[in-house]
């Protein structure tokens, strides 16, 4: 079975193709706002502009034609309404034109499923970290439970807001990581409530600290503090659930310092640790194709016209 998946929940338009669980291609383009956050309308315009080119690229890498696709899938939510609609409409149009089934995929669920497949971890305790989300999850009898999560902003959005305050040209977590290299530690607010986290106090204090300290030192301290918070909450969940492995996934999972901290934590607590290659942690279409196929084979799908984006869809509501 060949599945084409479209990702468009936020700044990335990604189109991936999978065949019987194997990834054939994974093309993408990112909307990069300068000096501002994601403007929904501009993100949607970007996705509409690049969609034909990314579709062509993905098909040619996979060496297939649209006629060969057996199932079309799209990221249904959570995400930003306007860009989400672009992916949904594109997938619906293709499914109708080629008379093939359509399936919507929860974005965090896709991050988890592709990461489980690539790391070969079974029943892990999951730390899902991205722009809008920061969650500690477990799957039990096919249902996801959120054991802990951010009570305000997602960790990735914390980094993006701070990066904008430092006037980085491309305000994104990855640029912050580069800036933080060689920085010195300064104390910042640290807020863990059981297995939940709060980042807004840290965000305000970090931005204020820029008046007294260098952007390098504050960036370094912001990353160290927020990642330590995630580790503390995750370790509490590990002792509670007694899971034998930790899976790190989502866009912020690409951060090498966070990976290093969790590797140390896993070693000390004698559990396995797994993280996917960066290509599958950033937002991507391959994970939507892979997971679309998985869901379709498990439970089929509903008529094309019944599918619509769900900007506030939660993994524990599935
Ligand atoms: Fe994501």
Coordinates of C-alpha atoms and ligand atoms in Angstrom, one line a residue:
X1 CA 0.0 0.0 0.0
X2 CA 1.4 3.4 -1.0
X3 CA 0.3 6.4 1.2
X4 CA 0.9 10.1 0.6
X5 CA 0.9 12.2 3.8
X6 CA 0.7 16.0 4.0
X7 CA 1.9 17.9 7.1
X8 CA 0.8 21.6 7.5
X9 CA 0.1 22.2 11.2
X10 CA 2.5 25.2 11.6
X11 CA 5.5 26.6 9.7
X12 CA 6.3 23.4 7.6
X13 CA 4.7 22.2 4.5
X14 CA 5.8 18.6 4.2
X15 CA 4.8 15.8 1.8
X16 CA 6.0 12.3 2.4
X17 CA 5.3 8.9 0.8
X18 CA 5.4 5.5 2.5
X19 CA 5.0 2.0 1.1
X20 CA 4.0 -0.7 3.5
X21 CA 5.6 1.0 6.5
X22 CA 8.8 2.0 4.6
X23 CA 9.5 5.7 3.9
X24 CA 10.0 6.4 0.2
X25 CA 10.4 10.2 0.3
X26 CA 10.1 13.2 2.7
X27 CA 10.1 16.6 1.0
X28 CA 9.5 19.9 2.9
X29 CA 9.7 23.7 2.9
X30 CA 9.6 26.0 5.9
X31 CA 7.9 29.3 6.2
X32 CA 10.4 31.5 8.0
X33 CA 8.9 34.7 9.5
X34 CA 11.4 37.5 10.1
X35 CA 11.1 39.3 13.4
X36 CA 7.6 38.1 14.2
X37 CA 5.8 34.9 15.2
X38 CA 3.9 32.7 12.8
X39 CA 1.2 34.8 11.1
X40 CA -1.5 32.2 10.2
X41 CA -2.5 33.8 6.9
X42 CA 1.2 34.1 5.8
X43 CA 1.9 30.5 6.8
X44 CA -1.1 29.4 4.7
X45 CA 0.0 31.5 1.7
X46 CA 3.5 30.0 2.0
X47 CA 2.1 26.4 2.0
X48 CA -0.2 27.1 -1.0
X49 CA 2.8 28.6 -2.9
X50 CA 5.2 25.7 -2.3
X51 CA 2.7 22.8 -2.4
X52 CA 3.0 22.0 -6.1
X53 CA 6.8 22.0 -6.0
X54 CA 7.0 19.9 -2.8
X55 CA 4.4 17.4 -4.2
X56 CA 6.5 17.0 -7.4
X57 CA 9.7 16.6 -5.4
X58 CA 8.2 14.0 -3.1
X59 CA 6.7 12.0 -6.0
X60 CA 9.9 12.1 -8.0
X61 CA 12.1 11.0 -5.0
X62 CA 9.7 8.1 -4.4
X63 CA 9.6 7.4 -8.1
X64 CA 5.9 7.1 -8.3
X65 CA 3.0 8.9 -9.9
X66 CA -0.1 10.2 -8.1
X67 CA -2.0 7.4 -9.8
X68 CA 0.0 4.9 -7.8
X69 CA -1.1 6.3 -4.4
X70 CA -3.6 4.1 -2.5
X71 CA -4.3 6.4 0.4
X72 CA -4.1 10.1 1.1
X73 CA -3.5 11.3 4.6
X74 CA -3.2 14.7 6.2
X75 CA -2.2 16.2 9.7
X76 CA -5.6 16.9 11.2
X77 CA -4.4 18.8 14.4
X78 CA -3.5 20.2 16.7
X79 CA -2.2 23.2 14.8
X80 CA -2.9 26.7 13.4
X81 CA -6.3 26.8 11.6
X82 CA -5.2 28.5 8.3
X83 CA -2.2 26.4 7.4
X84 CA -4.0 23.2 8.7
X85 CA -6.8 23.9 6.2
X86 CA -4.3 24.1 3.3
X87 CA -3.1 20.5 3.9
X88 CA -6.6 19.2 4.5
X89 CA -8.0 20.8 1.3
X90 CA -5.1 19.5 -0.8
X91 CA -5.4 16.0 0.6
X92 CA -9.2 16.0 0.0
X93 CA -8.8 17.3 -3.5
X94 CA -6.3 14.6 -4.4
X95 CA -8.4 11.8 -2.8
X96 CA -11.5 13.0 -4.8
X97 CA -9.6 13.4 -8.0
X98 CA -8.0 9.9 -7.8
X99 CA -11.0 8.2 -6.1
X100 CA -8.9 7.0 -3.2
X101 CA -9.6 7.0 0.6
X102 CA -8.6 9.8 2.9
X103 CA -7.5 9.7 6.5
X104 CA -6.7 12.5 9.1
X105 CA -3.8 11.9 11.5
X106 CA -3.2 13.5 14.9
X107 CA 0.2 15.3 14.6
X108 CA 1.7 14.3 18.1
X109 CA 0.5 10.7 17.5
X110 CA 2.4 10.6 14.2
X111 CA 5.5 12.0 15.9
X112 CA 5.3 9.1 18.5
X113 CA 4.5 6.4 16.0
X114 CA 7.3 7.1 13.6
X115 CA 9.7 7.5 16.5
X116 CA 8.7 4.1 18.0
X117 CA 9.1 2.5 14.6
X118 CA 12.6 4.0 14.0
X119 CA 13.9 3.4 17.6
X120 CA 12.2 0.0 17.9
X121 CA 11.2 1.0 21.5
X122 CA 8.0 -0.7 22.8
X123 CA 5.7 0.9 25.4
X124 CA 8.1 3.7 26.2
X125 CA 7.6 6.7 28.5
X126 CA 7.4 9.5 26.0
X127 CA 8.7 13.1 26.2
X128 CA 7.1 15.0 23.3
X129 CA 8.6 18.5 22.9
X130 CA 7.7 20.9 20.1
X131 CA 6.7 24.4 19.4
X132 CA 3.2 24.3 20.9
X133 CA 3.4 21.2 22.9
X134 CA 5.4 19.8 25.9
X135 CA 3.9 16.6 27.1
X136 CA 4.9 13.5 29.1
X137 CA 2.8 10.6 27.6
X138 CA 2.2 6.9 27.9
X139 CA 0.1 4.6 25.7
X140 CA -2.0 2.0 27.6
X141 CA -4.3 -0.4 25.8
X142 CA -4.3 1.8 22.6
X143 CA -5.1 5.0 24.5
X144 CA -2.8 7.9 25.3
X145 CA -2.6 9.4 28.8
X146 CA -1.0 12.8 29.4
X147 CA 0.9 12.4 32.7
X148 CA 2.3 15.9 32.7
X149 CA 2.4 18.8 30.3
X150 CA 3.1 22.5 30.1
X151 CA 0.5 24.6 31.8
X152 CA 1.2 27.6 29.5
X153 CA 3.4 27.8 26.4
X154 CA 5.2 25.0 24.6
X155 CA 8.9 24.7 25.1
X156 CA 9.6 25.4 21.4
X157 CA 7.4 28.6 21.5
X158 CA 9.4 29.7 24.6
X159 CA 12.6 29.4 22.6
X160 CA 11.1 31.2 19.6
X161 CA 9.8 34.1 21.7
X162 CA 13.2 34.5 23.4
X163 CA 15.0 34.2 20.1
X164 CA 12.9 37.1 18.7
X165 CA 13.7 39.2 21.7
X166 CA 17.4 38.7 20.9
X167 CA 16.8 39.9 17.4
X168 CA 18.1 36.7 15.8
X169 CA 17.4 36.9 12.1
X170 CA 15.6 33.5 12.0
X171 CA 14.0 33.2 15.4
X172 CA 13.9 29.5 16.0
X173 CA 15.2 27.0 18.6
X174 CA 17.9 25.7 16.3
X175 CA 19.5 29.2 16.0
X176 CA 19.3 29.6 19.8
X177 CA 21.2 26.3 20.2
X178 CA 24.1 27.7 18.1
X179 CA 24.1 31.0 20.0
X180 CA 24.2 29.2 23.4
X181 CA 27.4 27.3 22.7
X182 CA 30.1 28.3 25.2
X183 CA 27.7 30.4 27.3
X184 CA 27.9 30.7 31.1
X185 CA 25.1 29.7 33.5
X186 CA 23.0 32.4 35.2
X187 CA 20.1 31.6 37.5
X188 CA 16.6 31.7 36.0
X189 CA 13.1 30.7 37.4
X190 CA 12.6 27.0 37.5
X191 CA 8.9 25.8 37.8
X192 CA 8.0 22.1 38.0
X193 CA 4.6 21.2 39.5
X194 CA 4.6 17.5 40.0
X195 CA 4.8 16.3 36.4
X196 CA 3.6 19.6 34.9
X197 CA 5.7 22.5 33.8
X198 CA 5.3 26.2 33.5
X199 CA 7.5 28.3 31.2
X200 CA 6.1 31.8 31.1
X201 CA 7.9 33.0 34.2
X202 CA 11.1 31.7 32.8
X203 CA 10.4 33.4 29.5
X204 CA 9.8 36.8 31.1
X205 CA 12.9 36.5 33.3
X206 CA 15.1 35.4 30.4
X207 CA 14.1 38.3 28.2
X208 CA 14.6 40.7 31.1
X209 CA 18.0 39.2 31.8
X210 CA 19.2 40.4 28.3
X211 CA 19.5 43.9 29.8
X212 CA 22.3 42.7 32.2
X213 CA 23.8 39.6 30.6
X214 CA 24.9 38.6 27.1
X215 CA 22.5 36.8 24.7
X216 CA 24.9 33.9 24.7
X217 CA 24.8 33.4 28.5
X218 CA 21.1 33.9 28.8
X219 CA 20.4 31.5 25.8
X220 CA 22.6 28.9 27.5
X221 CA 20.9 29.3 30.8
X222 CA 17.4 29.2 29.3
X223 CA 18.2 25.9 27.5
X224 CA 19.8 24.4 30.6
X225 CA 16.9 25.4 32.9
X226 CA 14.0 24.4 30.7
X227 CA 15.6 21.0 29.8
X228 CA 16.4 20.3 33.5
X229 CA 12.7 21.0 34.2
X230 CA 11.7 18.5 31.6
X231 CA 14.1 15.9 33.0
X232 CA 12.8 16.3 36.6
X233 CA 9.2 15.9 35.5
X234 CA 10.0 13.0 33.2
X235 CA 12.0 11.2 35.9
X236 CA 9.1 11.5 38.3
X237 CA 6.9 9.9 35.6
X238 CA 9.4 7.2 35.0
X239 CA 9.3 6.1 38.7
X240 CA 5.5 6.2 38.7
X241 CA 5.0 4.2 35.5
X242 CA 8.1 1.9 35.8
X243 CA 8.4 2.0 32.0
X244 CA 11.6 0.4 30.7
X245 CA 12.5 3.0 28.1
X246 CA 12.3 6.7 27.3
X247 CA 11.4 8.0 23.9
X248 CA 12.1 11.6 23.0
X249 CA 10.2 13.1 20.0
X250 CA 8.9 16.3 18.4
X251 CA 10.7 19.3 16.9
X252 CA 12.7 20.2 20.0
X253 CA 13.9 16.6 20.3
X254 CA 16.5 17.6 17.7
X255 CA 18.4 19.5 20.4
X256 CA 21.6 17.7 21.2
X257 CA 21.9 19.0 24.7
X258 CA 18.4 17.7 25.6
X259 CA 19.3 14.3 24.0
X260 CA 22.5 14.2 26.1
X261 CA 20.7 15.0 29.4
X262 CA 18.1 12.3 28.8
X263 CA 20.8 9.8 27.8
X264 CA 22.5 10.4 31.2
X265 CA 19.1 10.2 33.0
X266 CA 18.3 6.9 31.3
X267 CA 21.7 5.5 32.1
X268 CA 21.4 6.4 35.8
X269 CA 17.9 4.9 36.0
X270 CA 18.9 1.8 34.0
X271 CA 16.3 2.2 31.2
X272 CA 16.7 2.5 27.4
X273 CA 16.7 5.8 25.6
X274 CA 15.7 6.4 22.0
X275 CA 15.4 9.4 19.6
X276 CA 14.8 9.5 15.8
X277 CA 17.1 11.1 13.3
X278 CA 16.3 14.9 13.0
X279 CA 14.5 14.5 9.7
X280 CA 11.7 12.7 11.5
X281 CA 11.6 14.9 14.6
X282 CA 11.0 18.1 12.7
X283 CA 7.5 18.4 11.2
X284 CA 7.4 16.2 8.2
X285 CA 5.1 14.5 5.8
X286 CA 6.6 11.0 6.0
X287 CA 5.3 10.6 9.6
X288 CA 1.8 11.5 8.4
X289 CA 2.0 9.0 5.6
X290 CA 3.5 6.3 7.8
X291 CA 0.8 6.8 10.5
X292 CA -2.0 7.3 8.1
X293 CA -1.3 3.8 6.7
X294 CA -1.0 2.4 10.2
X295 CA -4.4 3.8 11.2
X296 CA -6.1 2.9 8.0
X297 CA -5.0 -0.8 8.3
X298 CA -6.2 -0.8 11.9
X299 CA -9.6 0.8 11.6
X300 CA -10.4 1.9 8.0
X301 CA -11.6 5.4 7.5
X302 CA -14.8 7.6 7.0
X303 CA -16.0 9.3 3.8
X304 CA -13.8 12.1 2.4
X305 CA -16.4 14.9 3.0
X306 CA -16.5 14.0 6.8
X307 CA -12.9 15.0 7.4
X308 CA -11.9 18.4 8.6
X309 CA -9.1 20.0 10.5
X310 CA -9.2 20.0 14.3
X311 CA -6.9 22.8 15.5
X312 CA -7.3 21.8 19.2
X313 CA -7.3 18.0 18.8
X314 CA -5.5 16.3 21.7
X315 CA -3.7 13.0 21.6
X316 CA -5.6 11.8 24.8
X317 CA -8.9 12.5 23.1
X318 CA -8.3 9.9 20.3
Ligands
LIG1 FE1 5.6 18.7 15.3

